[in-house]
Short mmCIF file of C-alpha atoms and ligand atoms in Angstrom, two decimals:
data_model
loop_
_atom_site.label_atom_id
_atom_site.label_comp_id
_atom_site.label_asym_id
_atom_site.label_seq_id
_atom_site.Cartn_x
_atom_site.Cartn_y
_atom_site.Cartn_z
CA MET A 1 6.61 87.86 -55.39
CA VAL A 2 6.67 84.36 -54.11
CA ALA A 3 3.46 83.42 -53.90
CA ALA A 4 1.27 83.95 -50.21
CA ALA A 5 -0.39 79.72 -50.63
CA ALA A 6 4.66 79.14 -51.19
CA GLU A 7 5.86 81.32 -48.72
CA ARG A 8 3.40 80.28 -45.74
CA VAL A 9 4.69 76.60 -46.43
CA VAL A 10 7.78 77.33 -46.28
CA ALA A 11 7.19 79.62 -43.24
CA GLU A 12 5.30 76.55 -41.22
CA LEU A 13 9.27 74.64 -42.55
CA ARG A 14 11.03 77.31 -40.91
CA GLU A 15 8.94 77.16 -37.99
CA ALA A 16 8.51 73.45 -37.22
CA CYS A 17 12.36 72.66 -38.06
CA ALA A 18 13.41 75.54 -35.44
CA ALA A 19 16.66 74.18 -33.34
CA PRO A 20 16.87 76.92 -30.74
CA ALA A 21 20.15 76.20 -28.23
CA ALA A 22 17.11 75.34 -25.92
CA ARG A 23 15.97 72.81 -27.66
CA LEU A 24 19.27 71.53 -28.72
CA ASN A 25 19.96 71.68 -24.98
CA GLU A 26 17.10 68.81 -24.64
CA VAL A 27 18.29 66.88 -27.10
CA ALA A 28 21.88 66.52 -25.86
CA ALA A 29 19.97 65.58 -22.31
CA ALA A 30 18.10 63.06 -23.83
CA MET A 31 20.83 61.60 -26.38
CA GLU A 32 23.23 61.33 -23.09
CA ALA A 33 19.93 59.96 -21.16
CA GLU A 34 19.08 57.50 -23.18
CA MET A 35 22.81 56.54 -23.56
CA ARG A 36 22.70 55.70 -19.65
CA ALA A 37 19.87 53.81 -20.27
CA GLY A 38 21.00 51.40 -23.10
CA LEU A 39 24.84 51.13 -21.52
CA ARG A 40 21.88 49.20 -18.14
CA GLU A 41 21.05 46.77 -19.70
CA GLU A 42 20.88 45.25 -22.98
CA GLY A 43 17.60 46.59 -24.54
CA GLY A 44 17.04 49.49 -22.29
CA SER A 45 17.32 52.07 -24.54
CA LYS A 46 15.75 52.74 -28.41
CA ILE A 47 20.48 53.09 -28.85
CA LYS A 48 21.91 50.67 -28.71
CA MET A 49 25.13 51.16 -27.08
CA ILE A 50 26.64 47.85 -28.21
CA ILE A 51 30.36 46.97 -26.88
CA SER A 52 32.31 46.93 -29.37
CA TYR A 53 35.08 44.32 -27.14
CA VAL A 54 37.65 46.87 -28.45
CA ASP A 55 39.54 48.06 -25.86
CA ASN A 56 42.60 48.94 -27.46
CA LEU A 57 42.44 52.08 -30.18
CA PRO A 58 46.08 52.29 -31.11
CA THR A 59 48.50 54.74 -30.05
CA GLY A 60 51.02 55.63 -33.23
CA ASN A 61 53.60 52.46 -31.85
CA GLU A 62 52.29 50.03 -34.23
CA GLU A 63 54.62 48.01 -36.61
CA GLY A 64 54.54 44.78 -38.96
CA PHE A 65 51.98 44.50 -41.86
CA PHE A 66 48.20 44.38 -41.33
CA TYR A 67 45.22 43.52 -43.38
CA SER A 68 41.87 45.16 -43.28
CA LEU A 69 38.28 43.79 -45.05
CA ASP A 70 35.69 46.38 -45.54
CA LEU A 71 32.11 45.10 -46.56
CA GLY A 72 28.64 46.73 -46.21
CA GLY A 73 30.13 50.28 -48.26
CA THR A 74 29.30 50.89 -51.91
CA ASN A 75 32.86 49.22 -53.08
CA PHE A 76 33.68 45.89 -51.17
CA ARG A 77 38.36 46.30 -50.16
CA VAL A 78 40.88 44.39 -49.17
CA LEU A 79 43.42 46.57 -47.79
CA ARG A 80 47.31 45.56 -46.45
CA VAL A 81 49.39 48.29 -44.40
CA GLN A 82 53.07 48.03 -43.22
CA LEU A 83 52.68 50.36 -40.00
CA ALA A 84 56.06 51.13 -38.95
CA GLY A 85 56.10 53.08 -35.26
CA LYS A 86 56.00 57.24 -34.13
CA GLU A 87 58.09 57.69 -36.77
CA LYS A 88 57.21 56.58 -40.16
CA ARG A 89 53.38 56.11 -39.18
CA VAL A 90 52.27 54.02 -41.71
CA ALA A 91 54.99 52.88 -44.12
CA LYS A 92 53.51 51.29 -47.19
CA ARG A 93 49.44 51.09 -48.34
CA GLU A 94 47.49 48.56 -51.23
CA SER A 95 44.05 48.07 -51.62
CA LYS A 96 42.58 46.53 -53.68
CA GLU A 97 38.25 47.87 -54.69
CA VAL A 98 36.10 44.95 -56.36
CA SER A 99 32.21 45.67 -56.61
CA ILE A 100 30.64 42.31 -55.50
CA PRO A 101 28.60 40.63 -58.36
CA PRO A 102 24.57 41.93 -57.61
CA HIS A 103 24.08 37.74 -57.75
CA LEU A 104 25.99 37.35 -54.36
CA MET A 105 24.32 39.89 -52.88
CA SER A 106 21.45 37.50 -52.63
CA GLY A 107 22.70 33.36 -52.90
CA ASN A 108 24.35 31.69 -50.09
CA ALA A 109 27.08 33.29 -47.72
CA SER A 110 28.94 30.40 -48.28
CA GLU A 111 29.23 32.08 -52.01
CA LEU A 112 29.68 35.62 -50.43
CA PHE A 113 32.33 34.69 -48.26
CA GLY A 114 34.16 32.38 -50.77
CA PHE A 115 34.13 35.79 -53.09
CA ILE A 116 35.97 37.69 -49.80
CA ALA A 117 38.57 34.69 -49.24
CA SER A 118 38.74 34.57 -53.01
CA ALA A 119 40.03 38.74 -53.19
CA LEU A 120 42.22 38.19 -49.28
CA ALA A 121 44.15 35.09 -51.11
CA LYS A 122 44.55 37.17 -54.22
CA VAL A 123 46.33 40.15 -52.77
CA ILE A 124 48.73 37.26 -50.54
CA VAL A 125 49.92 35.87 -53.54
CA ASP A 126 50.84 39.58 -55.32
CA GLU A 127 52.74 40.71 -52.36
CA GLY A 128 54.78 37.45 -53.10
CA ARG A 129 57.51 35.73 -50.89
CA ASN A 130 57.57 38.39 -48.31
CA ASP A 131 60.52 37.41 -45.43
CA VAL A 132 58.83 39.50 -43.30
CA PHE A 133 56.20 36.80 -42.92
CA GLU A 134 58.75 34.50 -41.30
CA ASP A 135 57.92 34.40 -37.68
CA LYS A 136 55.14 36.03 -37.87
CA HIS A 137 51.24 35.36 -38.50
CA ARG A 138 49.13 37.31 -40.61
CA GLU A 139 46.19 39.20 -39.17
CA LEU A 140 43.65 40.97 -40.30
CA GLY A 141 40.52 43.61 -38.81
CA PHE A 142 37.51 42.60 -40.24
CA THR A 143 34.53 45.53 -41.04
CA PHE A 144 31.51 44.40 -41.43
CA SER A 145 28.62 47.47 -41.70
CA PHE A 146 25.63 45.50 -41.13
CA PRO A 147 23.90 45.18 -37.38
CA VAL A 148 25.38 42.55 -35.67
CA ARG A 149 25.58 40.96 -31.67
CA GLN A 150 28.25 41.17 -31.69
CA THR A 151 30.23 37.94 -28.92
CA SER A 152 33.77 39.12 -28.63
CA ILE A 153 36.31 41.56 -30.24
CA ALA A 154 36.39 39.15 -33.24
CA SER A 155 32.51 37.35 -33.18
CA GLY A 156 29.15 37.98 -33.72
CA THR A 157 26.01 37.32 -35.09
CA LEU A 158 24.56 38.52 -38.22
CA ILE A 159 21.26 40.03 -36.79
CA LYS A 160 20.35 41.06 -40.42
CA TRP A 161 21.01 42.56 -43.55
CA THR A 162 21.23 46.19 -45.10
CA LYS A 163 20.95 48.24 -47.73
CA ALA A 164 20.80 45.15 -51.29
CA PHE A 165 21.69 42.63 -48.78
CA SER A 166 19.91 40.06 -48.14
CA ILE A 167 20.93 36.56 -47.25
CA ASP A 168 19.12 34.66 -45.63
CA ASP A 169 21.30 31.19 -44.45
CA ALA A 170 23.09 33.65 -42.73
CA VAL A 171 21.33 35.57 -40.80
CA GLY A 172 21.85 34.03 -37.28
CA GLU A 173 25.18 33.24 -38.03
CA ASP A 174 28.76 34.47 -36.74
CA VAL A 175 30.24 36.61 -39.70
CA VAL A 176 33.90 36.04 -38.61
CA ALA A 177 33.17 31.95 -38.67
CA GLU A 178 32.04 31.67 -41.64
CA LEU A 179 35.02 34.05 -43.68
CA ARG A 180 37.28 32.02 -41.21
CA THR A 181 36.29 29.15 -43.15
CA ALA A 182 36.06 30.70 -46.57
CA MET A 183 39.33 31.89 -45.75
CA GLU A 184 40.50 28.48 -45.01
CA LYS A 185 39.02 26.69 -48.09
CA HIS A 186 40.89 29.08 -49.80
CA GLY A 187 44.42 28.51 -48.18
CA VAL A 188 44.11 32.14 -46.34
CA ASP A 189 46.48 31.25 -43.14
CA MET A 190 45.43 34.48 -41.09
CA ARG A 191 43.70 35.06 -38.21
CA VAL A 192 40.67 37.63 -37.80
CA ALA A 193 42.01 39.62 -34.85
CA ALA A 194 39.03 41.92 -34.73
CA LEU A 195 35.60 42.03 -36.61
CA ILE A 196 34.32 46.15 -36.27
CA ASN A 197 31.64 48.25 -37.53
CA ASP A 198 32.81 51.22 -39.42
CA THR A 199 31.86 53.61 -36.77
CA VAL A 200 34.78 52.59 -34.53
CA GLY A 201 37.41 52.59 -37.08
CA THR A 202 37.09 56.15 -38.07
CA LEU A 203 37.91 56.62 -33.40
CA ALA A 204 40.54 54.13 -34.57
CA ALA A 205 42.27 55.57 -37.14
CA GLY A 206 41.58 59.13 -35.56
CA ARG A 207 42.95 58.08 -32.69
CA TYR A 208 46.03 57.37 -34.37
CA ASN A 209 46.46 60.04 -35.99
CA ASP A 210 46.04 62.12 -32.67
CA GLU A 211 45.89 60.70 -28.93
CA ASP A 212 42.70 63.25 -28.09
CA VAL A 213 40.62 62.19 -30.40
CA VAL A 214 37.08 59.84 -28.15
CA ILE A 215 34.85 60.25 -30.23
CA GLY A 216 34.10 59.07 -33.50
CA VAL A 217 31.29 60.18 -35.40
CA ILE A 218 29.35 59.01 -39.35
CA LEU A 219 27.85 61.43 -41.06
CA GLY A 220 27.05 59.96 -44.85
CA THR A 221 24.52 58.15 -46.52
CA GLY A 222 23.55 57.20 -43.25
CA SER A 223 24.76 58.15 -39.41
CA ASN A 224 26.61 56.83 -36.24
CA ALA A 225 28.69 57.29 -33.79
CA ALA A 226 31.51 55.43 -31.44
CA TYR A 227 32.66 56.20 -29.12
CA VAL A 228 35.45 56.06 -25.52
CA GLU A 229 33.54 55.04 -22.28
CA GLU A 230 35.07 53.88 -18.99
CA ALA A 231 34.51 50.15 -19.28
CA SER A 232 33.44 50.32 -14.75
CA ALA A 233 30.60 52.96 -16.03
CA ILE A 234 29.48 50.27 -18.03
CA PRO A 235 26.92 48.35 -15.92
CA LYS A 236 25.44 45.80 -18.41
CA PHE A 237 29.14 44.32 -19.55
CA GLU A 238 29.88 40.61 -17.78
CA GLY A 239 32.85 39.90 -17.37
CA GLU A 240 36.38 40.97 -16.56
CA LEU A 241 36.80 44.79 -17.26
CA PRO A 242 39.46 45.34 -19.66
CA LYS A 243 42.99 46.19 -18.15
CA SER A 244 42.95 49.67 -20.02
CA GLY A 245 40.40 50.44 -17.99
CA ASN A 246 37.95 51.29 -21.54
CA MET A 247 35.83 50.40 -23.86
CA VAL A 248 34.79 51.43 -26.88
CA ILE A 249 31.15 51.76 -27.83
CA ASN A 250 29.29 51.83 -30.44
CA THR A 251 26.00 53.76 -30.03
CA GLU A 252 23.81 53.40 -32.88
CA TRP A 253 22.56 56.78 -32.50
CA GLY A 254 19.99 56.35 -36.11
CA ASN A 255 17.82 54.85 -33.83
CA PHE A 256 17.85 57.88 -31.68
CA TYR A 257 14.32 59.49 -30.37
CA SER A 258 12.63 61.50 -28.68
CA SER A 259 9.89 64.11 -28.36
CA CYS A 260 12.00 67.02 -28.34
CA LEU A 261 12.98 66.71 -31.70
CA PRO A 262 11.55 69.12 -34.30
CA ILE A 263 9.55 66.81 -36.45
CA THR A 264 7.29 68.05 -39.54
CA GLU A 265 4.78 66.45 -41.32
CA TYR A 266 7.29 66.09 -44.37
CA ASP A 267 9.52 63.68 -42.15
CA GLN A 268 6.43 61.67 -41.13
CA ALA A 269 5.48 61.02 -44.05
CA LEU A 270 8.88 59.95 -45.40
CA ASP A 271 9.53 57.36 -42.49
CA GLU A 272 5.94 56.15 -43.03
CA GLU A 273 6.27 55.02 -46.71
CA SER A 274 10.32 53.97 -45.73
CA LEU A 275 11.56 50.70 -46.10
CA ASN A 276 11.29 50.35 -41.76
CA PRO A 277 9.04 52.83 -40.30
CA GLY A 278 9.46 53.98 -37.12
CA GLU A 279 13.11 52.66 -36.39
CA GLN A 280 16.37 55.15 -37.78
CA ILE A 281 14.40 58.40 -37.30
CA PHE A 282 17.15 60.56 -36.31
CA GLU A 283 19.32 59.22 -38.43
CA LYS A 284 16.18 60.44 -41.72
CA LEU A 285 16.13 63.30 -40.06
CA ILE A 286 20.14 64.11 -40.46
CA SER A 287 22.01 62.36 -42.81
CA GLY A 288 22.41 61.87 -46.64
CA MET A 289 20.49 58.90 -47.70
CA TYR A 290 17.64 61.58 -46.48
CA LEU A 291 18.00 65.27 -46.69
CA GLY A 292 17.68 65.71 -49.96
CA GLU A 293 14.17 63.68 -50.49
CA ILE A 294 12.84 66.24 -47.16
CA VAL A 295 13.12 68.84 -49.63
CA ARG A 296 11.50 67.23 -52.31
CA ARG A 297 8.65 66.75 -50.42
CA VAL A 298 8.23 70.12 -49.33
CA LEU A 299 9.14 71.45 -52.82
CA LEU A 300 6.36 68.99 -54.24
CA LYS A 301 3.62 70.53 -51.54
CA ILE A 302 4.16 73.69 -52.63
CA ALA A 303 3.84 72.73 -56.79
CA SER A 304 0.55 71.58 -54.98
CA GLN A 305 -0.75 75.06 -53.64
CA SER A 306 1.11 77.67 -55.54
CA THR A 307 2.03 78.06 -59.73
CA LEU A 308 5.27 79.26 -58.40
CA PHE A 309 6.81 76.16 -61.10
CA GLY A 310 4.10 75.88 -63.38
CA LYS A 311 1.02 74.05 -63.37
CA VAL A 312 1.79 71.04 -64.57
CA ASN A 313 1.78 67.53 -63.80
CA HIS A 314 4.62 67.36 -61.92
CA THR A 315 5.14 63.61 -62.05
CA LYS A 316 9.09 63.85 -61.59
CA LEU A 317 8.60 65.70 -58.43
CA LYS A 318 6.16 62.92 -56.83
CA THR A 319 8.94 60.20 -57.47
CA ARG A 320 10.36 59.82 -54.42
CA PHE A 321 14.42 60.27 -54.03
CA ILE A 322 14.15 62.12 -56.68
CA LEU A 323 15.92 64.84 -55.38
CA ARG A 324 19.97 63.32 -54.08
CA THR A 325 21.22 65.00 -50.91
CA PRO A 326 24.60 66.23 -53.71
CA ASP A 327 22.31 68.58 -55.46
CA ILE A 328 20.70 70.34 -53.01
CA SER A 329 24.40 70.63 -51.54
CA ALA A 330 24.72 71.67 -55.39
CA MET A 331 21.73 74.47 -55.13
CA HIS A 332 22.59 75.64 -51.72
CA HIS A 333 25.84 77.01 -52.73
CA ASP A 334 24.90 78.18 -56.10
CA GLU A 335 27.09 81.57 -55.75
CA THR A 336 26.16 82.80 -59.21
CA PRO A 337 23.17 86.12 -59.06
CA ASP A 338 20.74 84.25 -60.54
CA LEU A 339 21.17 80.99 -59.06
CA ARG A 340 22.47 79.31 -62.44
CA ILE A 341 23.19 75.96 -60.38
CA VAL A 342 19.50 76.24 -58.57
CA ALA A 343 17.73 76.65 -62.51
CA GLU A 344 19.85 73.97 -63.93
CA LYS A 345 19.07 71.50 -60.65
CA LEU A 346 14.51 72.42 -61.12
CA ALA A 347 15.14 71.29 -64.82
CA ASP A 348 17.34 68.38 -64.52
CA ASN A 349 15.99 66.60 -61.70
CA PHE A 350 12.45 68.21 -62.10
CA LYS A 351 12.10 69.84 -65.68
CA ILE A 352 10.65 72.78 -63.49
CA LYS A 353 11.70 75.47 -65.89
CA ASP A 354 11.47 79.18 -66.66
CA THR A 355 11.43 79.56 -62.63
CA SER A 356 11.70 83.47 -61.30
CA LEU A 357 15.15 84.64 -58.84
CA GLU A 358 13.00 84.85 -55.57
CA THR A 359 11.08 81.21 -56.26
CA ARG A 360 14.82 80.17 -56.52
CA LYS A 361 15.64 82.52 -52.97
CA MET A 362 12.86 80.11 -52.11
CA VAL A 363 13.66 76.89 -52.64
CA VAL A 364 17.46 78.04 -51.33
CA GLU A 365 16.58 78.65 -48.04
CA ILE A 366 14.49 75.81 -48.08
CA CYS A 367 17.88 73.25 -48.41
CA ASP A 368 18.59 75.72 -46.14
CA VAL A 369 16.83 75.38 -43.33
CA VAL A 370 16.72 71.68 -43.69
CA THR A 371 20.69 71.04 -44.40
CA SER A 372 20.86 73.65 -40.68
CA ARG A 373 18.62 71.44 -38.43
CA SER A 374 20.80 68.52 -39.40
CA ALA A 375 23.93 69.74 -38.61
CA ARG A 376 22.60 71.05 -35.53
CA LEU A 377 20.75 68.01 -34.11
CA ALA A 378 24.29 66.42 -35.46
CA ALA A 379 26.09 68.89 -32.84
CA ALA A 380 23.56 68.08 -30.39
CA GLY A 381 24.34 64.18 -30.30
CA ILE A 382 27.74 65.55 -30.12
CA VAL A 383 27.36 67.61 -27.49
CA GLY A 384 25.90 64.00 -25.41
CA ILE A 385 27.90 62.37 -25.69
CA LEU A 386 30.67 64.52 -24.81
CA ARG A 387 28.44 65.73 -21.61
CA LYS A 388 27.41 61.06 -21.12
CA ILE A 389 31.82 61.81 -20.28
CA GLY A 390 32.37 64.33 -18.70
CA ARG A 391 34.13 66.15 -21.23
CA ALA A 392 33.50 70.35 -22.66
CA VAL A 393 32.18 70.36 -18.89
CA PRO A 394 33.37 73.23 -16.39
CA GLY A 395 36.65 72.18 -14.44
CA ASP A 396 37.15 69.53 -17.14
CA GLU A 397 41.12 70.49 -18.92
CA ARG A 398 41.29 68.05 -21.46
CA ARG A 399 41.31 68.45 -25.42
CA SER A 400 38.29 66.60 -26.25
CA VAL A 401 38.56 65.61 -30.27
CA VAL A 402 35.81 64.34 -32.82
CA ALA A 403 36.59 62.51 -35.82
CA ILE A 404 33.91 62.63 -37.83
CA ASP A 405 33.59 60.69 -41.29
CA GLY A 406 31.27 60.59 -43.91
CA GLY A 407 30.49 62.66 -48.02
CA LEU A 408 27.93 64.54 -46.35
CA PHE A 409 31.00 65.96 -43.87
CA GLU A 410 32.85 66.09 -46.40
CA HIS A 411 31.07 68.09 -49.52
CA TYR A 412 28.44 69.68 -48.02
CA THR A 413 30.21 72.73 -46.88
CA GLU A 414 27.57 74.48 -45.12
CA PHE A 415 26.48 71.14 -43.26
CA ARG A 416 29.74 71.01 -41.77
CA GLN A 417 30.15 75.11 -40.64
CA CYS A 418 27.34 75.37 -39.47
CA LEU A 419 27.77 72.12 -37.23
CA GLU A 420 30.61 73.05 -35.83
CA SER A 421 29.45 76.42 -35.08
CA THR A 422 26.62 75.28 -33.05
CA LEU A 423 29.03 73.08 -30.63
CA VAL A 424 31.02 76.36 -30.33
CA GLU A 425 27.04 78.39 -29.34
CA LEU A 426 26.20 75.38 -27.72
CA LEU A 427 29.16 74.45 -25.44
CA GLY A 428 30.46 77.92 -25.29
CA GLU A 429 33.38 80.42 -26.67
CA GLU A 430 35.05 79.01 -23.52
CA ALA A 431 34.69 75.06 -23.30
CA SER A 432 35.08 74.78 -27.39
CA ARG A 433 38.11 75.93 -27.75
CA SER A 434 39.53 72.13 -26.32
CA VAL A 435 36.76 70.97 -28.76
CA ALA A 436 38.60 69.97 -32.71
CA VAL A 437 36.41 68.65 -35.00
CA LYS A 438 38.58 66.71 -37.03
CA LEU A 439 38.07 65.05 -40.96
CA THR A 440 39.15 61.65 -40.35
CA LYS A 441 38.98 59.45 -44.40
CA ASP A 442 39.37 55.28 -44.25
CA GLY A 443 38.05 54.84 -40.99
CA SER A 444 36.52 50.92 -42.28
CA GLY A 445 39.66 50.72 -44.37
CA LEU A 446 43.04 51.14 -42.05
CA GLY A 447 40.54 52.18 -39.08
CA ALA A 448 40.10 48.26 -39.14
CA ALA A 449 43.63 47.46 -39.59
CA LEU A 450 44.81 50.07 -37.26
CA ILE A 451 42.76 47.86 -34.46
CA ALA A 452 43.50 44.24 -35.42
CA ALA A 453 47.28 45.77 -34.78
CA ALA A 454 45.73 47.67 -31.37
CA HIS A 455 44.62 43.85 -30.52
CA SER A 456 47.91 41.56 -32.23
CA GLN A 457 48.40 38.32 -30.80
CA TYR A 458 51.65 39.29 -31.54
CA GLN A 459 53.13 42.54 -31.29
P1 ADP B 1 28.58 55.80 -47.29
O1 ADP B 1 27.42 56.70 -45.68
O2 ADP B 1 27.65 55.53 -47.89
O3 ADP B 1 30.39 55.09 -46.71
P2 ADP B 1 29.82 58.12 -47.88
O4 ADP B 1 30.32 57.98 -46.58
O5 ADP B 1 31.09 58.37 -49.04
O6 ADP B 1 29.72 56.55 -48.10
O7 ADP B 1 28.97 59.13 -48.54
C1 ADP B 1 28.19 58.94 -49.06
C2 ADP B 1 27.27 59.84 -48.93
O8 ADP B 1 27.38 61.87 -48.30
C3 ADP B 1 25.58 60.43 -50.04
O9 ADP B 1 24.89 59.14 -49.99
C4 ADP B 1 25.30 61.72 -49.80
O10 ADP B 1 24.63 61.23 -49.08
C5 ADP B 1 26.40 62.41 -49.29
N1 ADP B 1 27.42 63.11 -50.03
C6 ADP B 1 28.53 62.76 -51.47
N2 ADP B 1 28.60 63.63 -52.23
C7 ADP B 1 28.19 65.07 -51.55
C8 ADP B 1 28.03 66.37 -51.50
N3 ADP B 1 27.74 66.60 -52.19
N4 ADP B 1 26.61 67.34 -50.50
C9 ADP B 1 26.83 66.75 -49.74
N5 ADP B 1 26.29 65.42 -49.19
C10 ADP B 1 26.91 64.77 -50.07
MG1 MG B 2 31.33 54.74 -45.37
#
């Protein structure tokens, strides 16, 4: 028998995380309303709705060599691709992954950008004397996954560093100008054709393979979404409307908030103790950085109210972020009859031993409650965007594809299945037949090169 106190904790969790269709429809409607407010004026919503200045997405016809730099993920990468048109597509692809020396992450801007430019210079030396460049210049897409105030397709000022980076003299500066200066110093002759973020890159990589892709979503350590908007539907957009009539919007939906979100005491405590209290609330409910931590907090509460996990002083269980999302994914997918993997994870992470099968089942249920809420909210966010652009609504016959990248979506099967079934639940059987979800990897590498190609000066 699982102790009554523990059962009560789980029942309360289930209740507080509940996200039935009616509630998710409210979330989708709130997302749509916030999107409109953010498009109306700068600062009009908690979601920034950043104009990316990407007004052309790749068509598949692109040809030539293109480069990309990817800064802001786990590793820094340089990519060189040869695009060979509709039939042959990506004919060649070479990439180099380098880890940024830690001292450069908190040094000064010229050192960091110097390091990046020298990595790029090496790639050019390696490619040797290639006659393809005789009449054509090199072009580069730069994926920079930090908050940027974009000022044109190839310029933007850094708002703040996140993750492990903190280089004071770069804040407020145009990151492309810094890159260009460093490239000149290293003798790299290349045009920076686009500055993008990874979500926009995912949208582009998705579109390259499927012309019906209209939304790109990241569900990894963090979460964000980008989509194709009609340029005339962006009141805050100043200047001439692009010829294509389209504009990619980077929603920055991680900062979405609405009173209809199902938020628990665990989420509140996690937020208060976080590096950015009050910010990124949607992201804290759905992304891979936090799901394991939410589960840990629930387990700690159970340990404080029952003896299910033993009577010891649970030092490990009190350690923040010790339980990672891949751990809860492994427990959630445990198909052994005695839930051996759950037992192992509890022992390895928390030194909790000798749990009963009942207790292990309860742990799996907690993972399920937290992850289902996450996947259902992510689906509601996607539905909000689809409704904003008039997709999958009565009368719309078009096929709409959502390109999704990120370790949470890629590796956590229960999460992915729940997201997909929730889309059907919210859109209805009929409408959901025209909506597809596609795992789209490497938006931050290939996507940036493709956007450089789509915005090439020489094609
Ligand atoms: P990033 O978001 O840092 O660019 P990824 O897109 O690869 O990197 O996502 C990594 C994140 O995906 C991890 O932080 C983790 O939260 C999640 N993740 C990775 N592997 C798994 C897994 N097996 N199960 C669940 N989540 C995973
Ligand atoms: Mg990434």
